[in-house]
Amino acid sequence: MTNSAKTAARTAKNSRALEILARTGFAVLGLLHILIGAIAISLVGGSGESADQSGALRELSSKPGGIVVIWIVVVGLLALVLWQIVQVFLLDEPDPKKKWGRRVSELGKGVAYGAVGVTAATFALGGSSSSSNTSQSFSAKLLASPGGVILLVIVGLVVAGIGVAFVVQGVLTKFEKLLLIPAGTTGTVVRVLGVVGYVAKGVALFVVGVLFVVAAVTADPEKASGLDGALKSLVDLPFGKVILVAVGVGLIAYGLFCAARARWARL
């Protein structure tokens, strides 16, 4: 990395305005997960809503003042994209291999935030979008390309691996390094929300990854139905409704953890 790039990144990191916007980003990320969790729980009663980012944004857009909130979501998520880019330039890791691994991880987070931000902007501008359809369309294009089956399996394994990583981070409370956790009861609550939230999000992402692999093996892109399809597929499992409610509650917990991160994040 050039010195000028590092200097620019350090200047951005020290910006009070960017810090406020990044904290706003964590807050809106929390709001979206709370809505997704609530929609997931409502699926038990036969709700036809989409239990993913699009469903959460659609729910927001239907409320009075919802478009204003969605614009805040857009700004907050774009701020998180910028924040992740800053982290790429300022990573402090002596091991070159680990450093590049962490850079890829930070960039991956930025891409994920940016994708949701673009979806939010679509709703803010009066349009609509379906995360499930986007996932299926992506899978169809990949399957139609040379070596597409193998590539889609790799995508599925990567997503499933990220899910496993979330579970591990939750069980081992590795998320604690992301925050300055307060003492006392408040800190205990934040830790519990982190453990429950990370495990639930990990389970959901693992199922999303499995569906990508299934889509590749069966050559059926319709199987790759994203987070919405992953959550709805849980209903077909033994005690599926109980599992779905548990994951929904966990996603709400993750949303509340993100809200706590907005307050106590190490930035």
Tab-separated table of C-alpha atoms in Angstrom:
chain	number	residue	atom	x	y	z
A	1	MET	CA	0.000	0.000	0.000
A	2	THR	CA	1.330	3.490	-0.854
A	3	ASN	CA	2.016	6.020	1.902
A	4	SER	CA	-0.456	8.470	0.354
A	5	ALA	CA	-3.216	5.848	0.418
A	6	LYS	CA	-2.446	4.992	4.043
A	7	THR	CA	-2.418	8.675	4.965
A	8	ALA	CA	-5.795	9.205	3.300
A	9	ALA	CA	-7.186	6.139	5.056
A	10	ARG	CA	-5.855	7.296	8.429
A	11	THR	CA	-7.371	10.744	7.886
A	12	ALA	CA	-10.730	9.147	7.068
A	13	LYS	CA	-10.550	6.883	10.121
A	14	ASN	CA	-9.949	9.886	12.366
A	15	SER	CA	-12.920	11.708	10.862
A	16	ARG	CA	-15.648	12.280	13.446
A	17	ALA	CA	-18.235	12.507	10.669
A	18	LEU	CA	-17.274	9.081	9.261
A	19	GLU	CA	-17.339	7.575	12.760
A	20	ILE	CA	-20.885	8.848	13.321
A	21	LEU	CA	-21.987	7.550	9.916
A	22	ALA	CA	-20.355	4.158	10.546
A	23	ARG	CA	-22.140	3.867	13.889
A	24	THR	CA	-25.348	4.766	12.070
A	25	GLY	CA	-24.547	1.946	9.655
A	26	PHE	CA	-24.323	-0.589	12.480
A	27	ALA	CA	-27.620	0.716	13.842
A	28	VAL	CA	-29.478	0.330	10.536
A	29	LEU	CA	-27.889	-3.093	10.053
A	30	GLY	CA	-29.395	-3.974	13.410
A	31	LEU	CA	-32.797	-2.664	12.360
A	32	LEU	CA	-32.781	-4.817	9.211
A	33	HIS	CA	-31.877	-7.959	11.162
A	34	ILE	CA	-34.606	-7.292	13.717
A	35	LEU	CA	-37.148	-6.990	10.901
A	36	ILE	CA	-35.838	-10.125	9.164
A	37	GLY	CA	-36.036	-12.024	12.442
A	38	ALA	CA	-39.602	-10.863	13.029
A	39	ILE	CA	-40.607	-11.870	9.483
A	40	ALA	CA	-38.948	-15.269	9.977
A	41	ILE	CA	-41.036	-15.870	13.097
A	42	SER	CA	-44.187	-14.806	11.237
A	43	LEU	CA	-43.516	-17.530	8.634
A	44	VAL	CA	-44.631	-20.067	11.239
A	45	GLY	CA	-48.119	-18.610	10.954
A	46	GLY	CA	-48.111	-18.839	7.175
A	47	SER	CA	-46.922	-15.318	6.349
A	48	GLY	CA	-45.989	-14.823	2.707
A	49	GLU	CA	-43.384	-12.132	3.410
A	50	SER	CA	-39.786	-12.496	2.250
A	51	ALA	CA	-37.541	-13.171	5.238
A	52	ASP	CA	-34.508	-11.353	3.864
A	53	GLN	CA	-33.168	-7.838	3.272
A	54	SER	CA	-35.716	-7.156	0.535
A	55	GLY	CA	-38.566	-8.219	2.790
A	56	ALA	CA	-37.295	-5.993	5.604
A	57	LEU	CA	-36.948	-3.013	3.257
A	58	ARG	CA	-40.382	-3.664	1.759
A	59	GLU	CA	-41.796	-3.682	5.293
A	60	LEU	CA	-40.091	-0.349	6.018
A	61	SER	CA	-41.280	1.251	2.779
A	62	SER	CA	-44.888	0.468	3.669
A	63	LYS	CA	-44.738	2.487	6.890
A	64	PRO	CA	-45.276	6.265	7.261
A	65	GLY	CA	-41.895	7.943	6.880
A	66	GLY	CA	-40.424	4.618	5.781
A	67	ILE	CA	-38.685	6.054	2.721
A	68	VAL	CA	-36.808	8.519	4.937
A	69	VAL	CA	-35.664	5.636	7.134
A	70	ILE	CA	-34.569	3.683	4.051
A	71	TRP	CA	-32.465	6.639	2.885
A	72	ILE	CA	-30.809	6.595	6.319
A	73	VAL	CA	-30.189	2.888	5.767
A	74	VAL	CA	-28.554	3.670	2.411
A	75	VAL	CA	-26.264	6.345	3.885
A	76	GLY	CA	-25.362	4.178	6.871
A	77	LEU	CA	-24.491	1.134	4.769
A	78	LEU	CA	-22.429	3.160	2.299
A	79	ALA	CA	-20.559	4.613	5.289
A	80	LEU	CA	-19.811	1.050	6.409
A	81	VAL	CA	-18.487	0.267	2.917
A	82	LEU	CA	-16.092	3.228	3.208
A	83	TRP	CA	-15.145	2.158	6.729
A	84	GLN	CA	-14.266	-1.357	5.530
A	85	ILE	CA	-12.105	0.092	2.754
A	86	VAL	CA	-10.283	2.186	5.362
A	87	GLN	CA	-9.646	-0.977	7.410
A	88	VAL	CA	-8.040	-2.646	4.382
A	89	PHE	CA	-5.382	0.076	4.248
A	90	LEU	CA	-4.764	0.291	7.989
A	91	LEU	CA	-4.614	-3.372	9.028
A	92	ASP	CA	-1.895	-3.986	11.603
A	93	GLU	CA	-0.756	-7.565	10.988
A	94	PRO	CA	2.942	-8.567	10.754
A	95	ASP	CA	2.266	-11.896	9.000
A	96	PRO	CA	1.821	-11.132	5.235
A	97	LYS	CA	-0.436	-14.168	4.624
A	98	LYS	CA	-2.719	-13.353	7.547
A	99	LYS	CA	-2.722	-9.709	6.513
A	100	TRP	CA	-3.993	-10.502	3.009
A	101	GLY	CA	-6.519	-12.923	4.451
A	102	ARG	CA	-7.879	-10.199	6.716
A	103	ARG	CA	-7.908	-7.745	3.797
A	104	VAL	CA	-10.031	-10.134	1.763
A	105	SER	CA	-12.345	-10.534	4.769
A	106	GLU	CA	-12.718	-6.770	5.233
A	107	LEU	CA	-13.342	-6.268	1.511
A	108	GLY	CA	-15.915	-9.081	1.585
A	109	LYS	CA	-17.791	-7.319	4.379
A	110	GLY	CA	-17.680	-4.102	2.350
A	111	VAL	CA	-19.124	-5.846	-0.700
A	112	ALA	CA	-21.909	-7.352	1.434
A	113	TYR	CA	-22.784	-3.970	2.954
A	114	GLY	CA	-22.675	-2.401	-0.504
A	115	ALA	CA	-25.016	-5.015	-1.969
A	116	VAL	CA	-27.614	-4.375	0.732
A	117	GLY	CA	-27.075	-0.634	0.300
A	118	VAL	CA	-27.815	-0.878	-3.428
A	119	THR	CA	-30.982	-2.861	-2.675
A	120	ALA	CA	-32.009	-0.214	-0.139
A	121	ALA	CA	-31.359	2.562	-2.682
A	122	THR	CA	-33.633	0.755	-5.155
A	123	PHE	CA	-36.490	0.856	-2.616
A	124	ALA	CA	-35.690	4.457	-1.650
A	125	LEU	CA	-36.007	5.503	-5.297
A	126	GLY	CA	-39.456	3.901	-5.512
A	127	GLY	CA	-38.407	0.617	-7.086
A	128	SER	CA	-38.471	-2.926	-5.774
A	129	SER	CA	-36.057	-5.808	-5.565
A	130	SER	CA	-36.034	-9.460	-4.552
A	131	SER	CA	-32.929	-10.881	-2.900
A	132	SER	CA	-34.228	-14.386	-3.630
A	133	ASN	CA	-34.658	-13.680	-7.352
A	134	THR	CA	-31.219	-12.061	-7.475
A	135	SER	CA	-29.663	-15.173	-5.922
A	136	GLN	CA	-31.484	-17.452	-8.369
A	137	SER	CA	-30.545	-15.284	-11.351
A	138	PHE	CA	-26.898	-15.275	-10.266
A	139	SER	CA	-26.972	-19.071	-9.926
A	140	ALA	CA	-28.608	-19.502	-13.352
A	141	LYS	CA	-25.935	-17.372	-15.055
A	142	LEU	CA	-23.176	-19.219	-13.251
A	143	LEU	CA	-24.587	-22.637	-14.179
A	144	ALA	CA	-24.803	-21.549	-17.827
A	145	SER	CA	-21.105	-20.676	-17.912
A	146	PRO	CA	-18.212	-23.120	-18.474
A	147	GLY	CA	-17.356	-24.824	-15.202
A	148	GLY	CA	-20.394	-23.175	-13.670
A	149	VAL	CA	-21.396	-26.166	-11.552
A	150	ILE	CA	-18.004	-26.260	-9.846
A	151	LEU	CA	-18.015	-22.484	-9.370
A	152	LEU	CA	-21.477	-22.563	-7.804
A	153	VAL	CA	-20.417	-25.380	-5.468
A	154	ILE	CA	-17.443	-23.224	-4.435
A	155	VAL	CA	-19.765	-20.259	-3.803
A	156	GLY	CA	-21.969	-22.493	-1.669
A	157	LEU	CA	-19.036	-23.856	0.306
A	158	VAL	CA	-17.682	-20.347	0.905
A	159	VAL	CA	-21.057	-19.083	2.157
A	160	ALA	CA	-21.486	-22.187	4.334
A	161	GLY	CA	-17.956	-21.655	5.643
A	162	ILE	CA	-18.811	-18.075	6.571
A	163	GLY	CA	-21.820	-19.458	8.422
A	164	VAL	CA	-19.600	-21.861	10.371
A	165	ALA	CA	-17.249	-18.957	11.145
A	166	PHE	CA	-20.159	-16.967	12.583
A	167	VAL	CA	-21.117	-19.892	14.821
A	168	VAL	CA	-17.519	-20.275	16.031
A	169	GLN	CA	-17.217	-16.528	16.701
A	170	GLY	CA	-20.432	-16.676	18.675
A	171	VAL	CA	-19.583	-19.764	20.743
A	172	LEU	CA	-16.047	-18.527	21.489
A	173	THR	CA	-17.260	-14.907	21.999
A	174	LYS	CA	-14.655	-13.655	19.529
A	175	PHE	CA	-17.001	-10.765	18.720
A	176	GLU	CA	-15.975	-9.139	22.007
A	177	LYS	CA	-12.917	-7.608	20.314
A	178	LEU	CA	-15.267	-5.532	18.149
A	179	LEU	CA	-16.653	-3.595	21.091
A	180	LEU	CA	-15.695	-1.835	24.285
A	181	ILE	CA	-18.180	-3.892	26.283
A	182	PRO	CA	-19.466	-2.066	29.361
A	183	ALA	CA	-19.252	-3.594	32.810
A	184	GLY	CA	-22.097	-5.053	34.818
A	185	THR	CA	-25.480	-6.279	33.653
A	186	THR	CA	-25.366	-4.286	30.420
A	187	GLY	CA	-22.163	-6.020	29.371
A	188	THR	CA	-23.635	-9.426	30.200
A	189	VAL	CA	-26.690	-8.685	28.058
A	190	VAL	CA	-24.484	-7.572	25.154
A	191	ARG	CA	-22.475	-10.810	25.383
A	192	VAL	CA	-25.614	-12.965	25.451
A	193	LEU	CA	-27.016	-11.102	22.436
A	194	GLY	CA	-23.707	-11.624	20.647
A	195	VAL	CA	-23.552	-15.354	21.319
A	196	VAL	CA	-27.184	-16.001	20.373
A	197	GLY	CA	-27.091	-13.626	17.407
A	198	TYR	CA	-23.867	-14.899	15.875
A	199	VAL	CA	-24.920	-18.544	16.186
A	200	ALA	CA	-28.334	-17.870	14.627
A	201	LYS	CA	-26.884	-15.856	11.755
A	202	GLY	CA	-24.298	-18.579	11.219
A	203	VAL	CA	-26.983	-21.262	10.997
A	204	ALA	CA	-28.948	-19.166	8.483
A	205	LEU	CA	-25.867	-18.530	6.304
A	206	PHE	CA	-24.870	-22.205	6.464
A	207	VAL	CA	-28.267	-23.204	5.069
A	208	VAL	CA	-27.952	-20.531	2.342
A	209	GLY	CA	-24.619	-22.088	1.360
A	210	VAL	CA	-26.117	-25.594	1.328
A	211	LEU	CA	-28.883	-24.388	-1.010
A	212	PHE	CA	-26.255	-23.061	-3.445
A	213	VAL	CA	-24.601	-26.484	-3.459
A	214	VAL	CA	-27.952	-28.216	-3.960
A	215	ALA	CA	-28.694	-25.854	-6.869
A	216	ALA	CA	-25.341	-26.797	-8.433
A	217	VAL	CA	-25.731	-30.565	-7.947
A	218	THR	CA	-29.308	-30.607	-9.280
A	219	ALA	CA	-28.601	-27.974	-11.975
A	220	ASP	CA	-31.666	-26.130	-10.675
A	221	PRO	CA	-30.988	-22.435	-9.915
A	222	GLU	CA	-34.437	-22.150	-8.303
A	223	LYS	CA	-33.012	-24.056	-5.325
A	224	ALA	CA	-30.613	-21.179	-4.584
A	225	SER	CA	-33.283	-19.004	-3.020
A	226	GLY	CA	-31.072	-17.014	-0.658
A	227	LEU	CA	-31.812	-16.193	2.973
A	228	ASP	CA	-35.578	-16.260	2.443
A	229	GLY	CA	-35.457	-19.755	0.971
A	230	ALA	CA	-33.013	-20.912	3.642
A	231	LEU	CA	-35.298	-19.825	6.481
A	232	LYS	CA	-38.413	-21.251	4.818
A	233	SER	CA	-36.629	-24.570	4.256
A	234	LEU	CA	-36.174	-24.940	8.012
A	235	VAL	CA	-39.925	-25.528	8.375
A	236	ASP	CA	-39.576	-28.872	6.571
A	237	LEU	CA	-37.135	-30.196	9.176
A	238	PRO	CA	-38.237	-32.213	12.232
A	239	PHE	CA	-39.379	-29.626	14.792
A	240	GLY	CA	-38.891	-27.160	11.927
A	241	LYS	CA	-41.215	-24.495	13.278
A	242	VAL	CA	-39.424	-24.504	16.612
A	243	ILE	CA	-36.058	-24.216	14.829
A	244	LEU	CA	-37.357	-21.384	12.635
A	245	VAL	CA	-38.646	-19.436	15.638
A	246	ALA	CA	-35.324	-19.995	17.421
A	247	VAL	CA	-33.360	-18.702	14.408
A	248	GLY	CA	-35.775	-15.754	14.079
A	249	VAL	CA	-35.266	-14.854	17.735
A	250	GLY	CA	-31.526	-15.244	17.183
A	251	LEU	CA	-31.570	-12.853	14.222
A	252	ILE	CA	-33.416	-10.321	16.372
A	253	ALA	CA	-30.695	-10.830	19.011
A	254	TYR	CA	-28.068	-10.198	16.313
A	255	GLY	CA	-29.895	-7.015	15.364
A	256	LEU	CA	-29.846	-5.842	18.974
A	257	PHE	CA	-26.141	-6.724	19.149
A	258	CYS	CA	-25.551	-4.532	16.076
A	259	ALA	CA	-27.393	-1.729	17.874
A	260	ALA	CA	-25.063	-2.234	20.841
A	261	ARG	CA	-22.125	-2.163	18.441
A	262	ALA	CA	-23.365	1.168	17.140
A	263	ARG	CA	-22.965	2.467	20.689
A	264	TRP	CA	-19.782	0.704	21.848
A	265	ALA	CA	-17.925	-0.306	18.672
A	266	ARG	CA	-14.149	0.037	18.571
A	267	LEU	CA	-13.720	2.580	15.776
